[in-house]
Short mmCIF file of C-alpha atoms in Angstrom, two decimals:
data_model
loop_
_atom_site.label_atom_id
_atom_site.label_comp_id
_atom_site.label_asym_id
_atom_site.label_seq_id
_atom_site.Cartn_x
_atom_site.Cartn_y
_atom_site.Cartn_z
CA MET A 1 17.19 36.69 11.48
CA ASN A 2 14.79 37.99 8.94
CA ASN A 3 11.52 39.34 10.18
CA GLU A 4 9.70 37.64 7.34
CA SER A 5 10.20 34.24 8.84
CA PHE A 6 7.75 35.08 11.58
CA THR A 7 4.74 35.26 9.33
CA ARG A 8 3.73 31.65 9.45
CA GLU A 9 2.57 30.81 6.00
CA LEU A 10 1.39 27.37 5.05
CA VAL A 11 2.77 26.25 1.72
CA LEU A 12 1.83 23.29 -0.43
CA PRO A 13 3.94 21.39 -2.93
CA GLY A 14 4.24 23.48 -6.08
CA ASP A 15 3.69 26.85 -4.42
CA VAL A 16 6.05 29.60 -5.53
CA LEU A 17 8.24 30.71 -2.64
CA ASP A 18 10.49 33.23 -4.29
CA ALA A 19 11.20 34.52 -7.76
CA GLY A 20 14.93 34.85 -7.64
CA THR A 21 16.35 37.03 -4.88
CA MET A 22 16.77 34.27 -2.33
CA LYS A 23 18.51 30.91 -2.24
CA PRO A 24 16.69 27.59 -2.13
CA GLY A 25 16.94 25.83 1.22
CA GLU A 26 15.48 22.66 2.61
CA GLY A 27 12.17 21.38 1.32
CA THR A 28 12.35 23.41 -1.86
CA TYR A 29 13.28 22.97 -5.49
CA VAL A 30 14.24 25.26 -8.31
CA ASP A 31 12.61 25.31 -11.68
CA ASP A 32 12.99 27.99 -14.32
CA GLY A 33 14.80 30.30 -11.90
CA LYS A 34 12.02 30.27 -9.36
CA ILE A 35 11.93 28.55 -6.00
CA PHE A 36 9.03 26.22 -5.29
CA ALA A 37 7.92 24.37 -2.19
CA ALA A 38 8.60 20.65 -2.47
CA MET A 39 6.43 19.65 0.45
CA LEU A 40 3.62 20.67 2.68
CA GLY A 41 4.93 22.80 5.50
CA ILE A 42 5.62 26.25 6.79
CA LYS A 43 7.66 28.76 4.87
CA SER A 44 10.63 30.12 6.70
CA VAL A 45 13.26 32.58 5.61
CA LYS A 46 16.63 32.45 7.24
CA SER A 47 19.74 34.36 6.16
CA ASN A 48 18.58 34.65 2.57
CA PHE A 49 17.55 31.01 2.36
CA VAL A 50 13.93 29.97 1.87
CA ASN A 51 13.09 26.74 3.66
CA VAL A 52 9.97 24.72 4.13
CA ILE A 53 9.64 23.32 7.61
CA PRO A 54 7.77 20.05 7.18
CA LEU A 55 4.68 19.32 9.26
CA GLY A 56 4.93 15.58 8.87
CA GLY A 57 6.90 12.95 7.10
CA ARG A 58 9.34 10.31 8.18
CA TYR A 59 12.57 10.83 10.03
CA ILE A 60 15.59 10.72 7.74
CA PRO A 61 18.79 10.17 9.70
CA ALA A 62 21.57 12.74 9.56
CA PRO A 63 25.06 12.30 11.02
CA GLY A 64 25.31 13.52 14.59
CA ASP A 65 21.64 13.12 15.45
CA MET A 66 20.90 11.73 18.88
CA ILE A 67 18.27 9.09 18.50
CA ILE A 68 16.42 6.51 20.52
CA GLY A 69 16.53 3.13 18.87
CA LYS A 70 15.07 -0.28 19.45
CA VAL A 71 16.96 -3.49 18.82
CA MET A 72 15.27 -5.33 15.97
CA ASP A 73 17.69 -8.16 15.27
CA ILE A 74 20.96 -9.55 16.50
CA GLY A 75 23.88 -10.64 14.34
CA PRO A 76 27.16 -12.20 15.41
CA SER A 77 28.98 -8.88 15.29
CA ASN A 78 26.24 -6.31 15.18
CA TRP A 79 22.73 -5.39 16.14
CA LEU A 80 20.09 -4.06 13.82
CA ILE A 81 18.48 -1.01 15.30
CA ASP A 82 15.08 0.36 14.37
CA ILE A 83 15.52 4.12 14.45
CA PHE A 84 11.90 5.05 13.59
CA SER A 85 12.81 5.79 10.01
CA PRO A 86 12.58 3.93 6.68
CA TYR A 87 16.13 2.77 7.18
CA PRO A 88 17.22 0.25 9.79
CA ALA A 89 20.64 1.00 11.27
CA PRO A 90 23.31 -1.54 12.13
CA LEU A 91 25.19 -1.00 15.37
CA HIS A 92 28.56 -2.68 15.14
CA VAL A 93 30.24 -4.22 18.21
CA ASN A 94 33.11 -1.76 17.74
CA GLU A 95 30.66 1.09 18.25
CA VAL A 96 29.55 -0.12 21.63
CA PRO A 97 31.08 0.82 24.99
CA TRP A 98 31.59 -2.79 25.97
CA ARG A 99 34.08 -5.42 24.80
CA VAL A 100 31.96 -7.96 23.01
CA GLU A 101 33.27 -11.34 21.89
CA PHE A 102 32.27 -12.47 18.40
CA GLY A 103 28.88 -14.13 18.62
CA ASP A 104 28.31 -12.90 22.12
CA THR A 105 26.18 -9.93 21.09
CA ALA A 106 22.93 -11.17 22.61
CA ARG A 107 24.38 -10.95 26.11
CA TYR A 108 24.65 -7.18 25.87
CA LEU A 109 21.59 -6.09 23.95
CA GLY A 110 18.53 -8.21 23.33
CA VAL A 111 15.74 -7.78 20.83
CA GLY A 112 13.36 -5.09 22.04
CA ASP A 113 15.90 -3.23 24.14
CA THR A 114 15.88 0.51 23.75
CA LEU A 115 19.01 2.54 23.56
CA LEU A 116 20.28 6.03 23.24
CA ALA A 117 22.57 6.28 20.24
CA LYS A 118 24.06 8.72 17.82
CA VAL A 119 24.01 8.56 14.04
CA LEU A 120 27.61 8.00 13.02
CA MET A 121 27.28 8.28 9.28
CA VAL A 122 24.82 8.10 6.43
CA ASP A 123 25.93 7.38 2.87
CA GLU A 124 24.33 8.36 -0.44
CA THR A 125 22.08 5.33 -0.53
CA LYS A 126 21.04 6.17 3.02
CA ARG A 127 22.88 3.31 4.66
CA VAL A 128 23.05 4.33 8.27
CA GLN A 129 25.48 3.52 11.02
CA VAL A 130 24.89 4.33 14.64
CA THR A 131 27.26 4.45 17.56
CA MET A 132 27.02 4.24 21.32
CA LYS A 133 30.65 5.11 21.90
CA GLU A 134 30.18 8.53 23.31
CA GLN A 135 29.50 9.94 26.71
CA GLY A 136 25.94 9.54 27.83
CA LEU A 137 24.94 7.06 25.14
CA ARG A 138 23.66 3.91 26.73
CA LYS A 139 21.02 1.29 26.99
CA LEU A 140 17.81 2.69 28.42
CA GLN A 141 16.44 0.52 31.16
CA GLY A 142 12.86 0.67 32.37
CA GLY A 143 10.64 3.61 31.58
CA GLN A 144 8.45 3.97 28.57
CA ILE A 145 8.58 5.30 25.05
CA VAL A 146 6.31 7.78 23.29
CA GLU A 147 6.51 8.24 19.56
CA ILE A 148 5.71 11.55 17.88
CA ALA A 149 6.39 13.01 14.45
CA HIS A 150 10.07 13.91 14.24
CA SER A 151 9.14 17.33 12.89
CA LYS A 152 7.58 18.15 16.24
CA VAL A 153 10.65 17.38 18.32
CA PRO A 154 11.82 21.02 18.39
CA ARG A 155 8.40 21.99 19.71
CA VAL A 156 8.59 19.46 22.54
CA ILE A 157 12.00 20.77 23.51
CA GLY A 158 10.86 24.37 23.28
CA LYS A 159 13.01 27.45 23.13
CA ASN A 160 16.25 26.66 24.94
CA GLY A 161 14.59 23.59 26.34
CA SER A 162 11.86 25.57 28.10
CA MET A 163 9.03 23.20 27.27
CA ILE A 164 10.75 19.99 28.23
CA GLN A 165 12.23 21.61 31.34
CA MET A 166 8.75 22.58 32.43
CA ILE A 167 7.39 19.07 31.90
CA LYS A 168 10.33 17.66 33.81
CA THR A 169 9.93 19.93 36.81
CA TYR A 170 6.21 19.32 37.07
CA THR A 171 6.22 15.58 36.53
CA ASN A 172 9.56 14.75 38.08
CA CYS A 173 10.25 12.32 35.25
CA ARG A 174 13.55 11.69 33.56
CA ILE A 175 13.03 12.36 29.91
CA PHE A 176 15.18 11.85 26.85
CA ILE A 177 14.17 13.13 23.44
CA GLY A 178 15.59 11.55 20.33
CA GLN A 179 15.78 13.55 17.10
CA ASN A 180 13.90 10.71 15.45
CA GLY A 181 10.70 11.48 17.35
CA ARG A 182 10.99 8.89 20.08
CA ILE A 183 10.76 10.10 23.63
CA TRP A 184 11.86 7.96 26.52
CA MET A 185 10.78 8.69 30.06
CA ASP A 186 10.98 7.19 33.46
CA GLY A 187 9.30 8.22 36.68
CA ASN A 188 6.41 7.06 38.76
CA MET A 189 3.39 5.73 36.90
CA GLU A 190 1.05 8.68 37.37
CA ASP A 191 3.63 11.28 36.59
CA MET A 192 4.52 9.47 33.41
CA ALA A 193 0.90 9.42 32.36
CA HIS A 194 0.76 13.19 32.80
CA ALA A 195 3.97 13.68 30.89
CA VAL A 196 2.67 11.52 28.05
CA GLN A 197 -0.50 13.55 27.97
CA ALA A 198 1.46 16.79 27.84
CA ILE A 199 3.60 15.46 25.00
CA LYS A 200 0.52 14.33 23.09
CA MET A 201 -0.86 17.82 23.53
CA ILE A 202 2.25 19.26 21.96
CA ASP A 203 2.18 16.70 19.17
CA GLU A 204 -1.38 17.58 18.27
CA GLY A 205 -1.12 21.30 18.70
CA ALA A 206 2.39 21.81 17.43
CA GLN A 207 1.35 24.49 14.97
CA THR A 208 -0.71 26.52 17.37
CA LEU A 209 0.32 29.45 19.45
CA LYS A 210 0.78 29.84 23.17
CA LEU A 211 1.31 26.12 23.42
CA THR A 212 3.73 26.46 26.30
CA GLU A 213 1.13 28.33 28.29
CA ARG A 214 -1.55 25.78 27.57
CA VAL A 215 0.68 22.89 28.52
CA LYS A 216 1.60 24.75 31.66
CA GLU A 217 -2.05 25.27 32.50
CA PHE A 218 -2.70 21.59 31.95
CA LEU A 219 0.17 20.48 34.16
CA GLU A 220 -0.76 22.98 36.83
CA SER A 221 -4.37 21.80 36.88
CA VAL A 222 -3.30 18.18 37.22
CA TYR A 223 -0.84 18.76 39.99
CA ARG A 224 -2.99 21.16 41.96
CA LYS A 225 -5.64 18.46 42.22
CA GLU A 226 -3.20 15.99 43.62
CA GLU A 227 -2.01 18.16 46.46
CA MET B 1 -18.07 2.66 -25.30
CA GLY B 2 -21.16 2.03 -27.26
CA GLY B 3 -19.91 3.78 -30.36
CA ASN B 4 -22.70 5.17 -32.54
CA SER B 5 -25.57 4.81 -30.19
CA ASP B 6 -28.90 6.48 -30.75
CA MET B 7 -29.16 7.43 -27.13
CA LYS B 8 -29.68 11.12 -26.72
CA LEU B 9 -27.27 12.31 -24.05
CA ILE B 10 -27.28 16.00 -24.82
CA ASP B 11 -30.44 18.00 -25.50
CA GLU B 12 -30.97 20.90 -27.93
CA ASN B 13 -29.81 23.45 -25.37
CA GLY B 14 -26.55 21.61 -24.80
CA ILE B 15 -27.63 20.27 -21.43
CA ARG B 16 -26.51 16.78 -20.47
CA THR B 17 -28.43 14.00 -18.76
CA ASP B 18 -27.37 15.17 -15.32
CA GLY B 19 -28.12 18.80 -16.08
CA ARG B 20 -24.56 19.92 -16.74
CA LYS B 21 -23.29 22.03 -19.61
CA VAL B 22 -20.76 20.41 -21.93
CA ASP B 23 -17.79 22.06 -20.23
CA GLU B 24 -18.99 21.67 -16.68
CA LEU B 25 -17.39 19.46 -14.03
CA ARG B 26 -19.37 17.29 -11.69
CA PRO B 27 -19.48 18.66 -8.13
CA ILE B 28 -16.17 17.80 -6.55
CA LYS B 29 -15.41 17.43 -2.87
CA ILE B 30 -12.01 16.64 -1.39
CA GLU B 31 -11.04 16.06 2.19
CA ALA B 32 -7.45 15.50 3.33
CA GLY B 33 -6.23 13.52 6.30
CA VAL B 34 -9.31 11.40 6.87
CA LEU B 35 -7.51 8.24 8.02
CA LYS B 36 -5.64 8.19 11.29
CA ASN B 37 -3.45 5.15 10.77
CA ALA B 38 -2.10 6.07 7.35
CA ASP B 39 0.73 8.58 6.97
CA GLY B 40 -1.43 10.55 4.58
CA SER B 41 -4.91 10.15 3.21
CA ALA B 42 -7.63 11.80 1.18
CA TYR B 43 -11.26 11.25 0.36
CA VAL B 44 -12.60 12.44 -2.96
CA GLU B 45 -16.10 12.69 -4.32
CA VAL B 46 -16.62 13.53 -7.96
CA GLY B 47 -20.31 13.40 -8.64
CA LYS B 48 -21.33 9.89 -7.62
CA ASN B 49 -17.74 8.65 -7.46
CA LYS B 50 -16.42 8.04 -3.98
CA VAL B 51 -12.74 7.31 -3.67
CA LEU B 52 -10.47 6.90 -0.68
CA ALA B 53 -6.68 7.08 -0.94
CA ALA B 54 -4.10 6.26 1.71
CA VAL B 55 -0.35 6.70 1.60
CA TYR B 56 2.23 4.88 3.70
CA GLY B 57 5.89 5.62 3.77
CA PRO B 58 8.51 6.14 2.67
CA ARG B 59 9.15 2.86 4.37
CA GLU B 60 11.53 -0.02 4.07
CA CYS B 61 10.89 -1.80 0.81
CA HIS B 62 9.86 -5.42 0.92
CA PRO B 63 10.62 -7.67 -0.90
CA ARG B 64 14.24 -6.57 -0.92
CA HIS B 65 14.84 -7.28 -4.61
CA MET B 66 12.40 -4.54 -5.53
CA GLN B 67 14.44 -1.88 -3.79
CA ASN B 68 16.09 0.65 -6.00
CA PRO B 69 19.41 1.90 -4.57
CA ALA B 70 18.97 5.22 -6.33
CA LYS B 71 15.40 6.15 -5.54
CA ALA B 72 12.18 5.25 -3.83
CA ILE B 73 9.68 3.13 -5.69
CA ILE B 74 6.02 4.02 -5.72
CA GLN B 75 3.74 1.07 -5.33
CA CYS B 76 0.17 1.78 -6.07
CA ARG B 77 -2.88 -0.35 -5.69
CA TYR B 78 -6.09 0.73 -7.30
CA ASN B 79 -8.95 -1.41 -6.14
CA MET B 80 -12.66 -1.34 -6.69
CA ILE B 81 -14.65 -2.58 -3.77
CA SER B 82 -17.15 -5.30 -4.60
CA PHE B 83 -20.08 -3.00 -3.88
CA SER B 84 -18.68 -0.08 -5.87
CA VAL B 85 -20.67 -0.99 -8.98
CA SER B 86 -24.27 -2.08 -9.51
CA ASP B 87 -23.34 -5.64 -10.44
CA ARG B 88 -21.18 -6.98 -7.63
CA LYS B 89 -17.57 -6.73 -8.72
CA ARG B 90 -15.61 -9.88 -8.13
CA PRO B 91 -13.05 -8.79 -5.54
CA GLY B 92 -9.35 -8.85 -6.19
CA PRO B 93 -7.05 -7.45 -8.82
CA ASP B 94 -8.10 -7.90 -12.42
CA ARG B 95 -6.59 -6.84 -15.72
CA ARG B 96 -8.17 -3.40 -15.56
CA SER B 97 -7.14 -2.56 -12.00
CA VAL B 98 -3.58 -3.77 -12.57
CA GLU B 99 -3.34 -1.46 -15.54
CA ILE B 100 -4.73 1.51 -13.65
CA SER B 101 -2.43 0.85 -10.69
CA LYS B 102 0.58 0.90 -12.98
CA LEU B 103 -0.62 4.04 -14.71
CA ILE B 104 -1.19 5.93 -11.49
CA SER B 105 2.06 4.87 -9.89
CA GLU B 106 3.96 6.00 -12.98
CA ALA B 107 2.20 9.34 -12.99
CA LEU B 108 3.04 9.86 -9.32
CA ASP B 109 6.60 8.63 -9.77
CA TYR B 110 7.21 11.57 -12.06
CA VAL B 111 6.00 14.14 -9.58
CA VAL B 112 7.49 12.80 -6.33
CA PHE B 113 11.14 13.45 -5.49
CA THR B 114 11.83 9.75 -5.21
CA GLU B 115 15.60 10.27 -5.24
CA ASN B 116 15.36 11.68 -1.70
CA TYR B 117 14.51 8.29 -0.29
CA PRO B 118 16.65 5.59 -1.89
CA ARG B 119 15.83 1.95 -1.18
CA THR B 120 12.37 2.72 0.19
CA SER B 121 8.89 2.26 -1.06
CA ILE B 122 6.00 4.68 -0.96
CA ASP B 123 2.77 2.76 -0.93
CA VAL B 124 -0.40 4.28 -2.29
CA TYR B 125 -3.70 2.53 -1.80
CA ILE B 126 -6.72 3.71 -3.73
CA GLU B 127 -10.06 2.22 -2.88
CA VAL B 128 -13.05 3.00 -5.02
CA LEU B 129 -16.09 2.91 -2.78
CA GLN B 130 -18.56 3.93 -5.43
CA ALA B 131 -17.91 4.13 -9.14
CA ASN B 132 -19.61 6.30 -11.73
CA ALA B 133 -17.07 6.72 -14.54
CA GLY B 134 -13.76 8.50 -14.15
CA THR B 135 -12.55 6.63 -11.10
CA ARG B 136 -8.96 6.50 -12.29
CA CYS B 137 -8.97 10.28 -12.44
CA ALA B 138 -10.64 10.59 -9.06
CA GLY B 139 -8.18 8.03 -7.71
CA LEU B 140 -5.16 9.93 -8.94
CA THR B 141 -6.61 13.20 -7.68
CA ALA B 142 -7.05 11.62 -4.25
CA ALA B 143 -3.63 9.97 -4.28
CA ALA B 144 -1.89 13.27 -5.01
CA VAL B 145 -3.61 14.95 -2.05
CA ALA B 146 -2.80 11.97 0.18
CA LEU B 147 0.88 12.16 -0.80
CA ALA B 148 1.06 15.84 0.08
CA ASP B 149 -0.75 15.10 3.34
CA ALA B 150 1.89 12.47 4.14
CA GLY B 151 4.56 15.17 3.91
CA ILE B 152 6.25 13.55 0.94
CA PRO B 153 8.35 15.92 -1.15
CA MET B 154 6.85 16.37 -4.57
CA ARG B 155 7.01 18.85 -7.41
CA ASP B 156 3.34 19.64 -7.46
CA ILE B 157 -0.08 18.28 -6.71
CA VAL B 158 -1.59 16.41 -9.64
CA PRO B 159 -5.18 16.96 -10.73
CA SER B 160 -6.82 14.61 -13.18
CA VAL B 161 -9.99 14.67 -15.25
CA ALA B 162 -11.54 12.85 -18.18
CA VAL B 163 -12.82 14.45 -21.36
CA GLY B 164 -14.90 12.60 -23.91
CA LYS B 165 -17.08 12.72 -26.96
CA VAL B 166 -20.80 12.19 -26.71
CA ASN B 167 -23.33 12.65 -29.53
CA ASP B 168 -20.53 14.14 -31.66
CA THR B 169 -19.86 16.77 -29.02
CA VAL B 170 -16.76 17.05 -26.88
CA VAL B 171 -17.80 17.04 -23.23
CA LEU B 172 -15.95 17.36 -19.95
CA ASP B 173 -15.91 14.83 -17.08
CA LEU B 174 -18.03 11.98 -18.40
CA ASN B 175 -20.59 10.34 -16.17
CA LYS B 176 -21.62 6.71 -16.28
CA GLU B 177 -24.14 7.00 -19.13
CA GLU B 178 -21.90 9.16 -21.25
CA ASP B 179 -19.00 6.79 -20.69
CA ASN B 180 -21.05 3.75 -21.64
CA TYR B 181 -22.86 5.19 -24.64
CA GLY B 182 -20.44 7.89 -25.73
CA GLN B 183 -17.97 7.83 -28.58
CA ALA B 184 -14.67 8.59 -26.87
CA ASP B 185 -13.09 8.85 -23.43
CA LEU B 186 -9.84 10.68 -22.76
CA PRO B 187 -8.59 10.71 -19.18
CA ILE B 188 -5.72 13.11 -18.55
CA ALA B 189 -3.60 14.16 -15.58
CA MET B 190 -1.19 17.02 -15.57
CA ILE B 191 0.88 19.50 -13.66
CA PRO B 192 -1.17 22.64 -14.19
CA ARG B 193 1.72 25.06 -13.77
CA THR B 194 3.93 23.57 -16.46
CA GLY B 195 1.33 21.80 -18.56
CA GLU B 196 3.23 18.53 -18.34
CA VAL B 197 0.93 15.61 -18.98
CA LEU B 198 1.39 12.69 -16.60
CA LEU B 199 -1.38 10.43 -17.76
CA MET B 200 -3.32 10.18 -20.95
CA GLN B 201 -5.32 7.38 -22.45
CA MET B 202 -7.85 7.34 -25.21
CA ASP B 203 -10.69 5.02 -25.80
CA GLY B 204 -12.64 5.64 -29.00
CA HIS B 205 -11.83 8.12 -31.72
CA LEU B 206 -11.38 11.87 -31.85
CA THR B 207 -10.42 14.04 -34.79
CA LYS B 208 -7.45 16.36 -34.39
CA ALA B 209 -9.76 19.32 -33.87
CA GLU B 210 -11.83 17.44 -31.32
CA PHE B 211 -8.69 16.32 -29.54
CA ASP B 212 -7.36 19.86 -29.33
CA LEU B 213 -10.66 21.07 -27.97
CA ALA B 214 -10.73 18.19 -25.48
CA MET B 215 -7.23 19.03 -24.28
CA GLU B 216 -8.13 22.66 -23.87
CA MET B 217 -11.17 21.72 -21.78
CA GLY B 218 -9.13 19.23 -19.79
CA VAL B 219 -6.39 21.73 -18.97
CA LYS B 220 -8.95 24.24 -17.77
CA ALA B 221 -10.73 21.64 -15.65
CA CYS B 222 -7.45 20.38 -14.17
CA LYS B 223 -6.73 23.89 -12.94
CA GLU B 224 -10.12 23.98 -11.25
CA ILE B 225 -9.57 20.62 -9.59
CA TYR B 226 -6.07 21.71 -8.57
CA GLU B 227 -7.55 24.59 -6.60
CA VAL B 228 -9.99 22.24 -4.85
CA GLN B 229 -7.09 19.94 -3.95
CA LYS B 230 -5.07 22.79 -2.50
CA ASP B 231 -8.07 24.08 -0.63
CA ALA B 232 -8.58 20.64 0.95
CA LEU B 233 -4.99 20.61 2.21
CA ARG B 234 -5.23 24.16 3.51
CA ARG B 235 -8.38 23.29 5.41
CA ARG B 236 -6.70 20.24 6.90
CA TYR B 237 -3.82 22.32 8.23
CA ALA B 238 -5.89 25.39 8.96
CA ILE B 239 -4.75 25.59 12.56
CA VAL B 240 -1.39 26.63 11.25
CA ASN B 241 -2.70 29.80 9.78
CA GLY B 242 -5.48 30.37 12.27
CA GLU B 243 -4.74 32.55 15.27
CA SER B 244 -1.15 32.88 14.19
CA GLU B 245 -1.27 36.58 13.47
CA GLU B 246 -0.93 38.09 16.91
CA GLU B 247 2.39 36.76 17.97
CA PRO B 248 5.33 35.03 16.41
CA MET B 249 5.76 31.52 17.68
CA GLU B 250 9.11 29.95 18.25
CA GLU B 251 10.69 28.98 15.00
CA PRO B 252 11.24 25.26 15.19
CA LYS B 253 14.62 25.68 13.52
CA ASP B 254 15.74 27.98 16.34
CA GLU B 255 15.53 25.22 18.83
CA PRO B 256 18.78 23.82 20.10
CA MET B 257 19.13 21.13 17.51
CA GLU B 258 22.78 20.67 18.44
CA GLU B 259 21.80 19.46 21.87
CA PRO B 260 18.56 17.69 21.26
CA MET B 261 19.00 15.39 24.17
CA GLU B 262 17.64 16.60 27.43
CA GLU B 263 19.78 15.32 30.19
CA PRO B 264 18.38 13.93 33.39
CA LYS B 265 19.65 15.80 36.40
CA ASP B 266 21.27 12.73 37.88
CA GLU B 267 23.85 12.57 35.16
CA PRO B 268 26.20 15.46 35.64
CA GLU B 269 28.70 14.31 33.03
CA MET B 270 26.24 15.21 30.31
CA THR B 271 25.26 18.64 31.58
CA GLU B 272 24.85 21.33 28.98
CA GLU B 273 27.54 23.89 28.45
CA ASP B 274 25.35 26.93 28.95
#
C-alpha cells in the first residue's frame, strides 16, 4: 500500500491526477497521456493505480454485491426489486429459495417487502438480475430501513467491521448493511433510534477524522444516561 | 439588440455604465450544494443575475421510449421565474427557454460520461430567479457545478460567459443595458483546459478581428469563472481537507467489501471466516 494514498486530497472533475507513471483506476479518464479525475472525490493511490473515491452519486450494481431491496412490482414469474439505484432489478422465481407456482408470486413476496439479496449479474446495458438463492439471503421481516449514500457504506462498516460492531454492541440491534446504501435494523424502539442517529452521524461526517471515537462518545453518552 | 443606438454605454475612459472596464467580469458568486433534496445543486450570482440549478440522477428514464440503451440522456429545463424580469414573465416554457434548454443539455451531454449510465436520465433544472442579461451562461455555469456536486462523472467543469459589442467596442460579460442597446452578443461555453467550445451563439454582427478579440476575452474570462466554480466545490467539501493532516483515516477501499453484510449473532451459518 502506497503511503501517498493517505494524504486525503479532494479532487474535482478535470483535475490532473498523474502525468504518466501510474495507471488510471476508477473514477478517472485518460486524455493526451495524462490521467484526470472524472468526478468529485478523494484521490487514492493503490498499487500503481490512481483512483477517485466518490463522495456521492448513485449506487451502480456490480455482480456479487449484497444489497437490500424493496419489492416494487409483482409479475407472474418474477418480482421487480428497487435496489436504490437507477436500475430496477428483476428477481426471477428460479432465484428464490422457495418453490413458486407460476402466478403465485404474490404469496411469497408482496409489494413493499424488504429483502436481502445478491446481485447475480449486470450486463452492458446495466440490466440487473438479483438472486436470493444463497445462504443468509432472505426476506427481512420487521425492523426499519435507513438509507445513506452508497459511497459511505465502507465508513459505516469501519475497519474490519469495527464501527458497525460497536454500534451493534451498544444498541443491541440486529443490523444488516447493503452495498447499495440501505441499512436494515431491528431491535427495541429506543435502541433503534440511537442506532439511526449514529448512522446519520457517520453519513454526515464520513469525510472527517476520528469518527469512530466521536460515534463512540455519542453512544456512550446516550447509554450512560439510561442506566 | 438595438443595433446602432445613440446611447452612450462606454465613456471616454473606457468605463461602462456599471463602472467596469471593457474586459472586466461582473462580480461572480457561486455556492455548491445549496438544496438538500436534489442530488446536486448550485446557486450562482453574476452581477444582478441570480440562478439556481439542481441535478437529479442518474435515475430511471421516464417515459421509457426516451431511454437510450447506450448512454444516459441529459434532460435540461431552463426556466425563468415570472418575477425574474421587470415585466412579469408569463410562466411556462416559451420558444426562447426551449431553445436554451436544448443548448445547455447538449453542452453538458458532451462533458458528462453519459455512457457510464445507459438507459438513465440525468435531469438538470435551472431556475432563473433574477435576470440581467447572460442568464444562459450563468445557468450553464451553475448546472456544471451542480453536476459535479451530484457526483456525476464528467470530463471537466464548464464555465460560460458572454462577450459582446457595444459602441463599436468589444466588451466582456454584457449587462442588461449593453445587451439591449449593444451591437452584438456572443455567449460561449468551453472546457478551459482543452479550449473545446461547447456552446456558442451570436446575435448581431462582428468582424473577423472583433470576433477573434471577443474569443480571446471569452477564453480568459472562462478560466476565471472556472476557478470560481472549483473554489465553490472545494468550499462545499472543505471538511474533507480540513483537519485531515494529523492522522490517516481508514481508506474506504480497505474496508471488507467482500463481506459487506454484517451478520446478526443469532445466525451462526453466516458467521465470518476470520
